[in-house]
PDB file of N, CA and C in Angstrom:
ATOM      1  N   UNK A   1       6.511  14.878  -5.248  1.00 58.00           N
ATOM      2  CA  UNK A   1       5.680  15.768  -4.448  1.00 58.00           C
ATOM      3  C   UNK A   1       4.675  14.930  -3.661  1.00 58.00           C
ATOM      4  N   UNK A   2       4.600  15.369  -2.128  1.00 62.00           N
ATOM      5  CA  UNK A   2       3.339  14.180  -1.458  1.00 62.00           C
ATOM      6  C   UNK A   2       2.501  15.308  -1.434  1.00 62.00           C
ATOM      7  N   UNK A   3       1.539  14.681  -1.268  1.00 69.00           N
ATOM      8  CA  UNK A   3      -0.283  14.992  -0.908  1.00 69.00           C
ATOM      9  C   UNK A   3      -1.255  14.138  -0.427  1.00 69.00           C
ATOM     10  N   UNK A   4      -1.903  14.522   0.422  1.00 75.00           N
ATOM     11  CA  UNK A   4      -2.942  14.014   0.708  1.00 75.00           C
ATOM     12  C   UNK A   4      -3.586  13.442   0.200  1.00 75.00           C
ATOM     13  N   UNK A   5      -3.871  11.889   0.619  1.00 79.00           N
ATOM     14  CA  UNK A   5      -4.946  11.323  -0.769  1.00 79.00           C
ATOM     15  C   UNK A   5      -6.226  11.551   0.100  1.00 79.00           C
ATOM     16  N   UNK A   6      -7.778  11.827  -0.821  1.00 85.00           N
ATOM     17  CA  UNK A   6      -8.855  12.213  -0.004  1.00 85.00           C
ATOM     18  C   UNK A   6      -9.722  10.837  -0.069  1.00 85.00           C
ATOM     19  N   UNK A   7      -9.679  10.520   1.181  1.00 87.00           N
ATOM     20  CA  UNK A   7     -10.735   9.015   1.511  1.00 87.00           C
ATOM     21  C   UNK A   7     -12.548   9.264   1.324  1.00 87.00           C
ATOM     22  N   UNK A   8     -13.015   8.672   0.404  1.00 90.00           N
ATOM     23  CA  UNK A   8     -14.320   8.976   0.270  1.00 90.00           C
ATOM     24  C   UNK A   8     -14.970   7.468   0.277  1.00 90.00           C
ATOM     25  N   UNK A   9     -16.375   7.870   0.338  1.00 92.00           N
ATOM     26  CA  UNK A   9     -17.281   6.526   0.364  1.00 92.00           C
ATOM     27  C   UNK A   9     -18.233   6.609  -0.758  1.00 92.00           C
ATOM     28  N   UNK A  10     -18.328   5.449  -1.655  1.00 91.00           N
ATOM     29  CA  UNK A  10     -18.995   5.813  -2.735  1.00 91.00           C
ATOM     30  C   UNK A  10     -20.661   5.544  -2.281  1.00 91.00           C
ATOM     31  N   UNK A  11     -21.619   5.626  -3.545  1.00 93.00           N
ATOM     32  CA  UNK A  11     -23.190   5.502  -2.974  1.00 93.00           C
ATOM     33  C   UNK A  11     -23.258   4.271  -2.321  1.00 93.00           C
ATOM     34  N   UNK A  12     -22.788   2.954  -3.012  1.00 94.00           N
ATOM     35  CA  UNK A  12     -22.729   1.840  -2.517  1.00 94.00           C
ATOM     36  C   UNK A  12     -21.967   1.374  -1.125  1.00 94.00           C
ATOM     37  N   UNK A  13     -21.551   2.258  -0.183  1.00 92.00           N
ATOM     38  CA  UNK A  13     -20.554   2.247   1.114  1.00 92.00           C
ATOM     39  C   UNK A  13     -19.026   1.810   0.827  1.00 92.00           C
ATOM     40  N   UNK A  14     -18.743   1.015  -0.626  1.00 91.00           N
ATOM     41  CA  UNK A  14     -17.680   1.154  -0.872  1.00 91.00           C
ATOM     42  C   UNK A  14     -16.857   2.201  -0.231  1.00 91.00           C
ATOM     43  N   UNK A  15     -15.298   2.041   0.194  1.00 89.00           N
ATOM     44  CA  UNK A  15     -14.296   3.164   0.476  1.00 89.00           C
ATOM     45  C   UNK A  15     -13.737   3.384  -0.878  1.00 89.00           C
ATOM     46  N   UNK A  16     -13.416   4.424  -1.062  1.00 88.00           N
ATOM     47  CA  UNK A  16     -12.238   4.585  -2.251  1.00 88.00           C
ATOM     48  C   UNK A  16     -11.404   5.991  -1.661  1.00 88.00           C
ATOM     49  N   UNK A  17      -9.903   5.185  -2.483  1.00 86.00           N
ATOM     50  CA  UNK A  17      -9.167   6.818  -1.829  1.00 86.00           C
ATOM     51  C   UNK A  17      -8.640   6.872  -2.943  1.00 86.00           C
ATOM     52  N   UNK A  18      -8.997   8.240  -3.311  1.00 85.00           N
ATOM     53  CA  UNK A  18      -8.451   8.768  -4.730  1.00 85.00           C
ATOM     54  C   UNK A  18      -6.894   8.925  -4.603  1.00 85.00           C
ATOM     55  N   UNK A  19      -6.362   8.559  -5.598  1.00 82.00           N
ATOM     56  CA  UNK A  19      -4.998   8.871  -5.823  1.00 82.00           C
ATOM     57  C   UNK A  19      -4.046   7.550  -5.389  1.00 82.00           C
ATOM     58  N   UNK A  20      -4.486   6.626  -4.694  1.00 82.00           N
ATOM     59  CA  UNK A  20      -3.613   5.185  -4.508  1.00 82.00           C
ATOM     60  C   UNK A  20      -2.918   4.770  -5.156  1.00 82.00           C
ATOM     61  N   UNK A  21      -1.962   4.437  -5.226  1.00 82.00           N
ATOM     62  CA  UNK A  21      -1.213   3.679  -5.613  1.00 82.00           C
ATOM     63  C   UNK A  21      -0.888   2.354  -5.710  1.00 82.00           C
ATOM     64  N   UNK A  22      -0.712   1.742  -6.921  1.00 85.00           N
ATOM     65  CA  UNK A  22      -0.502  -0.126  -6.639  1.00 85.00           C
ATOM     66  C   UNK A  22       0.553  -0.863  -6.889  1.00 85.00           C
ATOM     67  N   UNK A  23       1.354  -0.973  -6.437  1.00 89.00           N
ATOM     68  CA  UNK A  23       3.157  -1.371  -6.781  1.00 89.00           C
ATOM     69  C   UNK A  23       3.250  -2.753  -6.378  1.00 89.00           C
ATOM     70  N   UNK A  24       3.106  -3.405  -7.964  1.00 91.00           N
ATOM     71  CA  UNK A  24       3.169  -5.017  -8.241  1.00 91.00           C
ATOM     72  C   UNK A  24       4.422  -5.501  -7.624  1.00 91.00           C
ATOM     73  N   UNK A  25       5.033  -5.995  -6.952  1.00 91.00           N
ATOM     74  CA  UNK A  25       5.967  -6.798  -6.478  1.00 91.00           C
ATOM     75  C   UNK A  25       6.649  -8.430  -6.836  1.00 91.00           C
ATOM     76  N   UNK A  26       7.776  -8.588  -7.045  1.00 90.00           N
ATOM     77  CA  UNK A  26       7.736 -10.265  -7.307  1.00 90.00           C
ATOM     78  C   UNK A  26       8.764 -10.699  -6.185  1.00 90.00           C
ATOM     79  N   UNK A  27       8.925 -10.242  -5.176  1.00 92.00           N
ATOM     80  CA  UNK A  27       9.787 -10.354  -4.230  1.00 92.00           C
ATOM     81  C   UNK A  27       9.571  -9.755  -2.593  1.00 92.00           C
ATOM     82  N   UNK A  28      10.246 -10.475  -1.375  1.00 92.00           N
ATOM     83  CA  UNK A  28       9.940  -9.860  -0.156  1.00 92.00           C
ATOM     84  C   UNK A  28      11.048  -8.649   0.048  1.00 92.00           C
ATOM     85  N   UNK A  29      12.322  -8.736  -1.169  1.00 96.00           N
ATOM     86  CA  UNK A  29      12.721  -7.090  -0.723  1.00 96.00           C
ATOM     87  C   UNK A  29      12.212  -6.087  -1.604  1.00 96.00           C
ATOM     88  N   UNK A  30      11.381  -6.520  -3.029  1.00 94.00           N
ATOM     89  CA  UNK A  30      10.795  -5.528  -3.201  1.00 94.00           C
ATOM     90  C   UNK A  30       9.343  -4.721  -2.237  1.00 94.00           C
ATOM     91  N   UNK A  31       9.029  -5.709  -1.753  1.00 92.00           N
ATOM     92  CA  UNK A  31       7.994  -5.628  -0.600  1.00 92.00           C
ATOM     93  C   UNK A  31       8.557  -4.497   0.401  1.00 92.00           C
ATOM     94  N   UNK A  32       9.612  -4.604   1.223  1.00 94.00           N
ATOM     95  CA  UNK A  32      10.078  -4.195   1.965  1.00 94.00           C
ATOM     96  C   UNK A  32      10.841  -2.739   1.243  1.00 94.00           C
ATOM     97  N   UNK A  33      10.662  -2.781   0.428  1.00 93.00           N
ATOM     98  CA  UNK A  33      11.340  -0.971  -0.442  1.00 93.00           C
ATOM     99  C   UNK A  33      10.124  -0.235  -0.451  1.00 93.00           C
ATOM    100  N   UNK A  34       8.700  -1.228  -0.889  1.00 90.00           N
ATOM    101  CA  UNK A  34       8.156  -0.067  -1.312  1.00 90.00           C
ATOM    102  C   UNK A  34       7.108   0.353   0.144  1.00 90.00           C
ATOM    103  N   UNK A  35       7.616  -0.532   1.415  1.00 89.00           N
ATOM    104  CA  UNK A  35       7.026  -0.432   2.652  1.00 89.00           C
ATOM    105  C   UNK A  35       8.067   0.446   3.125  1.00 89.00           C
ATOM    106  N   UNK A  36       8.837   0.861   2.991  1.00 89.00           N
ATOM    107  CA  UNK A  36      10.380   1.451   3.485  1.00 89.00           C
ATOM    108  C   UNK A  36       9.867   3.360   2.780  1.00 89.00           C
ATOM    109  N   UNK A  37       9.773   2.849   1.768  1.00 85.00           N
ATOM    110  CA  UNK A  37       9.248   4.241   0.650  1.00 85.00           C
ATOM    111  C   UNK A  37       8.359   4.977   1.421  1.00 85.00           C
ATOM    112  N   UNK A  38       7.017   4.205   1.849  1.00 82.00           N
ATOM    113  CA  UNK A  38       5.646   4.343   2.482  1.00 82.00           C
ATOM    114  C   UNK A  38       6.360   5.179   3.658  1.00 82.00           C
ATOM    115  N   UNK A  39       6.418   4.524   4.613  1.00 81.00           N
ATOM    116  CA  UNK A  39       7.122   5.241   5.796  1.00 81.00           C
ATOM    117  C   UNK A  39       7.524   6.560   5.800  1.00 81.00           C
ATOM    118  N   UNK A  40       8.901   6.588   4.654  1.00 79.00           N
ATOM    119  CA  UNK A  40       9.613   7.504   4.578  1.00 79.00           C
ATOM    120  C   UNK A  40       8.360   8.998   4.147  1.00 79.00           C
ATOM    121  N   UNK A  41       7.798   8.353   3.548  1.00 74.00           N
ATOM    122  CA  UNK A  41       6.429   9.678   2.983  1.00 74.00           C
ATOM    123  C   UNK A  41       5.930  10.220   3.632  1.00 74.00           C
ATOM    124  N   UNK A  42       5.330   9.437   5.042  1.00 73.00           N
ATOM    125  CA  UNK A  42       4.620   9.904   6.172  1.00 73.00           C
ATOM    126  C   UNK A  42       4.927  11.188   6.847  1.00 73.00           C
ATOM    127  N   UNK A  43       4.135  11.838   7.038  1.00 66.00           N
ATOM    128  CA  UNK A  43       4.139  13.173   7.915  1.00 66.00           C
ATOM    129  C   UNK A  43       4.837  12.713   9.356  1.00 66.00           C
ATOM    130  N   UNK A  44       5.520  13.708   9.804  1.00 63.00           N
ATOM    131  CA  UNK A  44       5.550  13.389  11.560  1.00 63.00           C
ATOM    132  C   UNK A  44       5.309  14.734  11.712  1.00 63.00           C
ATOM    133  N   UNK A  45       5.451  15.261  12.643  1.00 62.00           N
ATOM    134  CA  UNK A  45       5.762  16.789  13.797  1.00 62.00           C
ATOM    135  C   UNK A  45       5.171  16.548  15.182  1.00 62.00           C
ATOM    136  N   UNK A  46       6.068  17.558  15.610  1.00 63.00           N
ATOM    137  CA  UNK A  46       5.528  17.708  17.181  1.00 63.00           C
ATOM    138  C   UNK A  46       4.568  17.795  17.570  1.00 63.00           C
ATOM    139  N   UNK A  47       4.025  17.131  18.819  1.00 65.00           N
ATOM    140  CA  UNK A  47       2.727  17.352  19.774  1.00 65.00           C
ATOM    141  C   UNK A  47       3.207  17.841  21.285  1.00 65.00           C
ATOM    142  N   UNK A  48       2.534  17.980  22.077  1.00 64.00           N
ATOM    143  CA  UNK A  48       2.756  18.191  23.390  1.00 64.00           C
ATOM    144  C   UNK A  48       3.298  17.089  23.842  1.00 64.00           C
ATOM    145  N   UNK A  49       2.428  15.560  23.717  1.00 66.00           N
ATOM    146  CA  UNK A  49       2.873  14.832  24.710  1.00 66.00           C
ATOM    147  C   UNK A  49       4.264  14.012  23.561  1.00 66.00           C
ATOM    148  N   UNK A  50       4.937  14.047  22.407  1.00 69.00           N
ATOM    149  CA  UNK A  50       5.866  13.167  21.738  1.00 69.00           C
ATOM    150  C   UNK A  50       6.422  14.242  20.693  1.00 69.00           C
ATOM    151  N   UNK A  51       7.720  14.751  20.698  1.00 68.00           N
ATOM    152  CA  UNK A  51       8.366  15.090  20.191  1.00 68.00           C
ATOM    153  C   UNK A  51       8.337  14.471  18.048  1.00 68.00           C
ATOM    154  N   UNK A  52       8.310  13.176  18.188  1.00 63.00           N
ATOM    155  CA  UNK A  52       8.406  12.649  16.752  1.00 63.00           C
ATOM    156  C   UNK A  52       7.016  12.064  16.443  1.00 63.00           C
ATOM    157  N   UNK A  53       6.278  12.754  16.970  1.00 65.00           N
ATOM    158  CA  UNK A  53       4.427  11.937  16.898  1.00 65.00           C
ATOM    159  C   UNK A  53       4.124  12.111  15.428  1.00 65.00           C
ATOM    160  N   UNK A  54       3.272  10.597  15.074  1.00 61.00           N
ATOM    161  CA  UNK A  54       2.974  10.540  13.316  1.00 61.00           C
ATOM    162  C   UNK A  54       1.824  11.860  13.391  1.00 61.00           C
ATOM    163  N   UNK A  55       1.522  12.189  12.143  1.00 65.00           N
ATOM    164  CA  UNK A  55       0.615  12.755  12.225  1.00 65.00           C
ATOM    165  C   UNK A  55      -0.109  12.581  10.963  1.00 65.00           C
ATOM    166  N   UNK A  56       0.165  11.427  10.578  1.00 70.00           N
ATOM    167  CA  UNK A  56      -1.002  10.472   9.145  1.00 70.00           C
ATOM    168  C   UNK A  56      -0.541   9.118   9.650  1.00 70.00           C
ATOM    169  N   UNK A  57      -1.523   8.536   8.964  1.00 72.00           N
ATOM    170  CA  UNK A  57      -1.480   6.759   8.935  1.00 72.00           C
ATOM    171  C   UNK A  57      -1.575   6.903   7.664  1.00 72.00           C
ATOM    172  N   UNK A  58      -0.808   5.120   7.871  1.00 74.00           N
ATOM    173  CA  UNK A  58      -0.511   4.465   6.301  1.00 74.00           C
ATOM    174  C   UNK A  58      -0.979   2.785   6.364  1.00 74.00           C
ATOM    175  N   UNK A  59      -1.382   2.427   5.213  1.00 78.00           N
ATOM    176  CA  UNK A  59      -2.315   1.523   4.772  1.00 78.00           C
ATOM    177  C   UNK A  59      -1.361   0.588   3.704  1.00 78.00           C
ATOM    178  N   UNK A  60      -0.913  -0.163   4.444  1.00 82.00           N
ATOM    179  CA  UNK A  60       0.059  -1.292   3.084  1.00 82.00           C
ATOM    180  C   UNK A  60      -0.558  -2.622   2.932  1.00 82.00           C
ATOM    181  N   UNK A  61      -1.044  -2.686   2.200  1.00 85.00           N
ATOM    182  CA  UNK A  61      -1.865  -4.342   1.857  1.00 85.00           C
ATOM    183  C   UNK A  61      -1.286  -5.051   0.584  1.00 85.00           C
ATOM    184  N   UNK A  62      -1.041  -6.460   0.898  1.00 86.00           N
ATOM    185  CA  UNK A  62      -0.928  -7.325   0.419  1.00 86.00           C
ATOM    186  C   UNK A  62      -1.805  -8.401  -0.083  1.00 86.00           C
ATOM    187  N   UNK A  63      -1.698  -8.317  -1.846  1.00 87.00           N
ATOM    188  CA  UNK A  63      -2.551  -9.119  -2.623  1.00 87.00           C
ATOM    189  C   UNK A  63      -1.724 -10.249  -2.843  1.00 87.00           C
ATOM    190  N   UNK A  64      -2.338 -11.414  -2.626  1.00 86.00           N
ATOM    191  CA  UNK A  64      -1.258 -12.687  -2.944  1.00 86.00           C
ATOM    192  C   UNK A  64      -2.800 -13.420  -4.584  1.00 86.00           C
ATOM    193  N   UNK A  65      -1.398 -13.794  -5.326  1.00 86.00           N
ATOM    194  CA  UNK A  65      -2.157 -14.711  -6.141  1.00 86.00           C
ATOM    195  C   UNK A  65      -1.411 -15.824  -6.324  1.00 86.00           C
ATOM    196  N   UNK A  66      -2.758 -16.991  -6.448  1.00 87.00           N
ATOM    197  CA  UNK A  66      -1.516 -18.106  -6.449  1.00 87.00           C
ATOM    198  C   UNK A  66      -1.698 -18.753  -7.947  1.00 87.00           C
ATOM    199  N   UNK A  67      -0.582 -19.341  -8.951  1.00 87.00           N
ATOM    200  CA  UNK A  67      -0.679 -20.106  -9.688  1.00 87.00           C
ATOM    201  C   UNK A  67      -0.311 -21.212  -9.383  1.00 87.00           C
ATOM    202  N   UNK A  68      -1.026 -22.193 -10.337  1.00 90.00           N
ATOM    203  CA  UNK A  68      -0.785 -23.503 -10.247  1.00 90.00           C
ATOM    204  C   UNK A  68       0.159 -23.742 -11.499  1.00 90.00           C
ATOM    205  N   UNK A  69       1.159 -24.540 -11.430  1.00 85.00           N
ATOM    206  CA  UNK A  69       2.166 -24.455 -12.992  1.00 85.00           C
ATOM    207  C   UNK A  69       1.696 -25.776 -12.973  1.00 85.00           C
ATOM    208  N   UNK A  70       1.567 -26.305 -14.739  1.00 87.00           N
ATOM    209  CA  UNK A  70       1.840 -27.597 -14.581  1.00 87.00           C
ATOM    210  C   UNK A  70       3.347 -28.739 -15.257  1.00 87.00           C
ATOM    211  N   UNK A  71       3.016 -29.977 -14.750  1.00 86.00           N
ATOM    212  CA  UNK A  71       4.884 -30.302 -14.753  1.00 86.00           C
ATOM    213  C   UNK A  71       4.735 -30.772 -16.746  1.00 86.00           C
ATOM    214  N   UNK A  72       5.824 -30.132 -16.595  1.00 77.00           N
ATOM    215  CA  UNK A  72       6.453 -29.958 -18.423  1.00 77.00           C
ATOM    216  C   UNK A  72       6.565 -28.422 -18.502  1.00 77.00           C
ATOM    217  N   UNK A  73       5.797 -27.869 -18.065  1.00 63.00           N
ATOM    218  CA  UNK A  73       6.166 -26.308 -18.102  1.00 63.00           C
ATOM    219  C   UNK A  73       5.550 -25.813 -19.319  1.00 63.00           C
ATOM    220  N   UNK A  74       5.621 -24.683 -19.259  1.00 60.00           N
ATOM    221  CA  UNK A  74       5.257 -24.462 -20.782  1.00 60.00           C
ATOM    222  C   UNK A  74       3.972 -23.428 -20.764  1.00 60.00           C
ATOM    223  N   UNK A  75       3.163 -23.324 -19.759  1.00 55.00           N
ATOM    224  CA  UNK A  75       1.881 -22.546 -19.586  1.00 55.00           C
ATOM    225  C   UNK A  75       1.992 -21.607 -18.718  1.00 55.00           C
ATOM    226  N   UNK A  76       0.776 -20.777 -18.720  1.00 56.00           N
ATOM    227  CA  UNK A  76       0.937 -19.854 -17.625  1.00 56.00           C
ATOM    228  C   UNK A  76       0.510 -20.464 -16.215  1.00 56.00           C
ATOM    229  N   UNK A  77      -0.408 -21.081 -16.230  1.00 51.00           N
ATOM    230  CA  UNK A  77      -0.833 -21.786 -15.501  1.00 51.00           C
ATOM    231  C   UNK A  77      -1.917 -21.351 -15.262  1.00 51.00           C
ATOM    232  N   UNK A  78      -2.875 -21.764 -14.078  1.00 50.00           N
ATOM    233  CA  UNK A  78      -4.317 -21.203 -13.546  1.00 50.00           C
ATOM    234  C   UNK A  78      -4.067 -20.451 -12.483  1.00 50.00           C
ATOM    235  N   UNK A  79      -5.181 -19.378 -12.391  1.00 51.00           N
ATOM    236  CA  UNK A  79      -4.921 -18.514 -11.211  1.00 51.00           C
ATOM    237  C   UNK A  79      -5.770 -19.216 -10.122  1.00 51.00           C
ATOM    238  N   UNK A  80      -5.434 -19.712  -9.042  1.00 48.00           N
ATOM    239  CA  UNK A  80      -6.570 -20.377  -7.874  1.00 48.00           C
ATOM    240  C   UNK A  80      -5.954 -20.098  -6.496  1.00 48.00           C
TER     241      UNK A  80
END
């Protein structure tokens, strides 16, 4: 079921949008499914001037973390 997520600003000017979602990835085609997914969710309908005009925006951001491994293996490594 979609819905509207409601964008608010907390006391501190922080944004928060209730209801987000965070879909961990270890790959660029899982990247691309759950950007494919996104899309597919989006509202369209008609306007006057565009027949297939969006009628929401969508927000896909990418968190990168990097580890450092070290050689022998064996650790998780450091997050930097």
């Amino acid at each position: 079921e979609r819905r509207s997520l409601p964008i608010r600003e907390d006391s501190s000017g922080e944004v928060i949008v209730k209801g987000l979602r965070d879909a961990p990835i270890k790959s660029a085609l899982e990247a691309m499914e759950v950007l494919d997914a996104g899309t597919t969710n989006r509202t369209t309908a008609a306007t006057l001037m565009n027949c297939t005009s969006s009628r929401s925006h969508a927000v896909f951001t990418v968190n990168l973390r990097q580890t450092t491994r070290t050689l022998g293996g064996g650790g998780a490594g450091e997050d930097g």
